[in-house]
Amino acid sequence: MNSPLQSTTCGVIIPAAGAGRRFGSDVPKQYFLLNGKPIIVWTVLSALRVPNCSCVLVAAPEGGMGFLRELLEEFGLTGNMVQVIEGSTERVLTVGVAVEHPLLDPVDVVVVHDAVRPLVPDSLWVSVIESASVNGAAIPFLPISDTVKSVGASGEVAGTVDRSGLVRVQTPQAFHLELIRRAYRHVLASNTVCTDCASAVEAIGYPVQLVPGVETNIKITTPYDLRLAGYLLATSRG
């Protein structure tokens, strides 16, 4: 049986406009070096391995398009395939603008991926795109292994949450082009709060399919994460 990916064209959006304040630095965390290259470079390199990908749109911070373009050019990552666009201070606004970009008009599936998840394996790109091509929307998930507590107003434990119906989600998240455009038009017009792209699709009542995620597909938000990513990157390459 042929894989649906064989006939599915896609485009990738990488929102890289975040300030990264949790990292404890004035420098956005996507520009920190990871084993000799900026994190964002590793992430773009991963996106370029996506089968049948026609474009990678990298959304820069406001006023930061020139710096990001020069950085990517230094590593040979601009041209017809990689385009730097201007983002916003809020992720929902950044993605809302990016999904309307005309370079995406010919594609079947749009994939949105965190700028600071540089270790996504090729197999995960494939699985979310294949699922989205069939189901319309797909995101990777991981089970919750820790006990989860709810917290009271004074900081005390208010109770133990049943985790059987809860999961953690990752990116890349993949969607039919017209579906993600319709979802973001709705959330921007209604000022709906969205913490990820799946939230936008959920807001218009469309079901989102879950596919198994990968533990090593970490999001770098702290210096510890950066050290861990460096170790994972080094060991994965021998």
Coordinates of C-alpha atoms in Angstrom, one line a residue:
M1 CA 0.0 0.0 0.0
N2 CA 1.3 3.4 -0.9
S3 CA 2.0 5.9 1.8
P4 CA -0.3 9.0 1.7
L5 CA 3.0 11.0 2.0
Q6 CA 4.0 10.1 -1.5
S7 CA 1.3 12.3 -3.0
T8 CA 1.2 15.0 -0.2
T9 CA 3.0 18.3 -0.6
C10 CA 3.8 20.3 2.4
G11 CA 5.2 23.6 3.8
V12 CA 6.8 24.2 7.2
I13 CA 6.3 27.2 9.4
I14 CA 8.9 27.8 12.2
P15 CA 7.8 30.6 14.6
A16 CA 11.1 32.0 15.8
A17 CA 9.9 35.3 17.1
G18 CA 9.9 34.5 20.8
A19 CA 12.0 36.4 23.4
G20 CA 13.0 33.3 25.4
R21 CA 12.9 35.0 28.8
R22 CA 12.7 31.7 30.7
F23 CA 16.2 31.1 29.5
G24 CA 17.4 33.9 31.7
S25 CA 19.0 35.9 28.9
D26 CA 18.2 38.9 26.7
V27 CA 19.3 36.9 23.7
P28 CA 16.4 34.8 22.2
K29 CA 17.1 31.2 23.0
Q30 CA 16.8 30.1 19.4
Y31 CA 20.1 31.9 18.8
F32 CA 22.1 30.1 21.4
L33 CA 24.8 27.7 20.2
L34 CA 24.1 24.0 20.3
N35 CA 27.2 22.0 19.4
G36 CA 28.6 24.8 17.3
K37 CA 25.5 25.9 15.5
P38 CA 22.6 28.1 16.6
I39 CA 19.5 26.2 17.7
I40 CA 17.4 27.7 14.9
V41 CA 19.9 26.4 12.3
W42 CA 19.6 22.8 13.6
T43 CA 15.8 23.2 13.5
V44 CA 15.7 24.5 9.9
L45 CA 18.1 21.7 8.8
S46 CA 15.7 19.2 10.2
A47 CA 12.7 20.8 8.4
L48 CA 14.6 20.7 5.1
R49 CA 14.6 16.9 5.4
V50 CA 10.8 16.7 5.3
P51 CA 9.7 14.8 2.2
N52 CA 7.9 16.8 -0.5
C53 CA 8.5 20.0 1.3
S54 CA 8.2 23.1 -1.0
C55 CA 9.1 25.8 1.5
V56 CA 10.2 26.6 5.1
L57 CA 8.9 29.9 6.4
V58 CA 10.9 31.1 9.4
A59 CA 9.2 33.9 11.3
A60 CA 11.7 36.4 12.9
P61 CA 11.1 38.7 15.8
E62 CA 9.8 42.2 15.0
G63 CA 12.7 44.2 13.6
G64 CA 14.9 41.0 13.5
M65 CA 14.4 39.8 9.9
G66 CA 17.8 41.1 8.8
F67 CA 19.7 39.4 11.6
L68 CA 18.0 36.1 11.2
R69 CA 18.4 36.1 7.4
E70 CA 22.1 36.8 7.7
L71 CA 22.4 34.1 10.3
L72 CA 20.7 31.5 8.1
E73 CA 22.7 32.7 5.1
E74 CA 25.9 32.0 7.0
F75 CA 24.9 28.4 7.1
G76 CA 23.6 28.3 3.5
L77 CA 20.0 28.2 4.6
T78 CA 18.2 30.9 2.5
G79 CA 17.0 30.9 -1.0
N80 CA 13.9 29.5 -2.7
M81 CA 13.3 26.9 0.0
V82 CA 13.9 28.9 3.1
Q83 CA 12.2 32.3 3.5
V84 CA 12.4 34.6 6.5
I85 CA 9.2 36.5 7.3
E86 CA 8.3 38.9 10.0
G87 CA 6.6 37.6 13.1
S88 CA 4.9 39.2 16.1
T89 CA 5.3 39.3 19.9
E90 CA 2.6 36.7 20.2
R91 CA 2.8 33.3 18.7
V92 CA -0.9 33.2 17.7
L93 CA -0.4 36.4 15.6
T94 CA 2.9 35.1 14.1
V95 CA 1.3 31.8 12.9
G96 CA -1.9 33.6 11.9
V97 CA 0.1 35.7 9.4
A98 CA 2.4 32.9 8.3
V99 CA -0.4 30.5 7.3
E100 CA -1.7 33.0 4.8
H101 CA 1.7 33.3 3.0
P102 CA 1.3 32.8 -0.7
L103 CA 4.2 30.3 -0.8
L104 CA 1.8 27.9 1.0
D105 CA -1.0 28.2 -1.6
P106 CA 0.1 25.1 -3.6
V107 CA 0.7 22.8 -0.6
D108 CA -1.7 20.2 0.8
V109 CA -0.4 20.2 4.4
V110 CA 1.1 22.9 6.6
V111 CA 3.4 21.8 9.4
V112 CA 4.1 24.2 12.3
H113 CA 7.2 23.4 14.5
D114 CA 8.8 25.1 17.5
A115 CA 12.1 26.9 16.7
V116 CA 13.7 25.4 19.8
R117 CA 12.9 21.7 19.1
P118 CA 16.0 21.0 17.0
L119 CA 16.1 17.2 17.6
V120 CA 12.8 16.1 15.9
P121 CA 13.5 12.8 14.1
D122 CA 12.7 12.4 10.5
S123 CA 10.2 9.6 11.4
L124 CA 8.1 12.0 13.4
W125 CA 7.8 14.6 10.6
V126 CA 6.6 11.7 8.4
S127 CA 4.1 10.3 10.9
V128 CA 2.3 13.6 11.6
I129 CA 2.2 14.6 7.9
E130 CA 0.8 11.2 7.0
S131 CA -1.8 11.4 9.7
A132 CA -2.8 15.0 8.8
S133 CA -3.1 14.1 5.1
V134 CA -5.7 11.5 6.0
N135 CA -7.4 13.1 9.1
G136 CA -6.9 16.8 8.5
A137 CA -5.1 17.5 11.7
A138 CA -2.4 15.6 13.7
I139 CA -0.1 16.3 16.6
P140 CA 2.4 14.2 18.5
F141 CA 1.8 13.2 22.1
L142 CA 3.6 11.7 25.1
P143 CA 2.0 10.0 28.1
I144 CA 2.2 11.7 31.5
S145 CA 4.2 9.4 33.9
D146 CA 4.3 11.7 36.9
T147 CA 1.5 12.1 39.4
V148 CA -0.3 15.4 38.7
K149 CA -1.6 17.6 41.5
S150 CA -4.0 20.5 41.4
V151 CA -2.9 23.5 43.5
G152 CA -4.9 25.7 45.8
A153 CA -4.9 29.5 46.1
S154 CA -2.3 29.5 48.9
G155 CA 0.0 27.0 47.2
E156 CA -1.2 23.9 49.0
V157 CA -2.2 20.7 47.3
A158 CA -5.9 20.8 46.4
G159 CA -6.1 17.3 45.0
T160 CA -4.7 14.6 42.7
V161 CA -5.7 14.8 39.0
D162 CA -6.7 11.7 37.2
R163 CA -4.0 11.6 34.4
S164 CA -5.5 8.7 32.5
G165 CA -7.1 11.1 30.1
L166 CA -4.2 13.6 29.9
V167 CA -1.2 13.7 27.6
R168 CA 1.7 16.0 26.8
V169 CA 1.9 17.3 23.3
Q170 CA 4.8 18.3 21.1
T171 CA 5.5 19.8 17.7
P172 CA 5.6 19.3 14.7
Q173 CA 1.9 19.7 14.3
A174 CA 0.4 19.2 10.8
F175 CA -2.9 20.4 9.2
H176 CA -4.7 20.6 5.9
L177 CA -3.9 24.0 4.5
E178 CA -7.5 25.3 4.3
L179 CA -8.3 23.9 7.7
I180 CA -5.4 25.8 9.5
R181 CA -6.2 29.0 7.6
R182 CA -9.9 28.8 8.6
A183 CA -8.9 28.1 12.2
Y184 CA -6.6 31.0 12.5
R185 CA -9.0 33.4 10.8
H186 CA -11.5 32.4 13.4
V187 CA -9.3 32.7 16.5
L188 CA -7.8 36.1 15.4
A189 CA -11.3 37.5 14.7
S190 CA -12.7 36.2 18.0
N191 CA -9.5 36.8 20.1
T192 CA -9.5 33.2 21.2
V193 CA -6.6 32.2 23.4
C194 CA -4.5 29.5 21.8
T195 CA -1.4 27.9 23.3
D196 CA -0.6 25.8 20.2
C197 CA -2.0 25.3 16.7
A198 CA -4.1 22.4 17.7
S199 CA -5.9 24.8 20.1
A200 CA -6.9 26.9 17.1
V201 CA -8.3 23.9 15.2
E202 CA -10.1 22.7 18.3
A203 CA -11.7 26.1 18.6
I204 CA -13.6 25.6 15.4
G205 CA -14.7 22.1 16.5
Y206 CA -12.5 20.0 14.2
P207 CA -11.0 16.8 15.7
V208 CA -7.2 16.6 16.1
Q209 CA -5.6 13.1 15.7
L210 CA -2.9 12.1 18.2
V211 CA 0.2 10.3 17.0
P212 CA 3.0 8.9 19.2
G213 CA 5.7 11.5 20.0
V214 CA 9.4 11.0 20.8
E215 CA 11.0 11.7 24.2
T216 CA 14.2 13.1 22.7
N217 CA 12.2 15.7 20.8
I218 CA 12.8 18.1 23.6
K219 CA 11.9 21.8 23.7
I220 CA 14.9 23.9 24.8
T221 CA 13.6 26.4 27.4
T222 CA 16.3 26.3 30.1
P223 CA 20.1 26.0 30.2
Y224 CA 19.7 22.4 31.4
D225 CA 17.7 21.6 28.3
L226 CA 20.5 23.1 26.2
R227 CA 23.1 20.8 27.8
L228 CA 20.8 17.8 27.4
A229 CA 20.2 18.6 23.8
G230 CA 24.0 18.9 23.2
Y231 CA 24.5 15.4 24.7
L232 CA 21.6 13.9 22.7
L233 CA 22.9 15.5 19.5
A234 CA 26.5 14.3 20.1
T235 CA 25.5 10.7 21.0
S236 CA 23.1 10.4 18.1
R237 CA 25.9 11.1 15.7
G238 CA 28.4 8.8 17.4

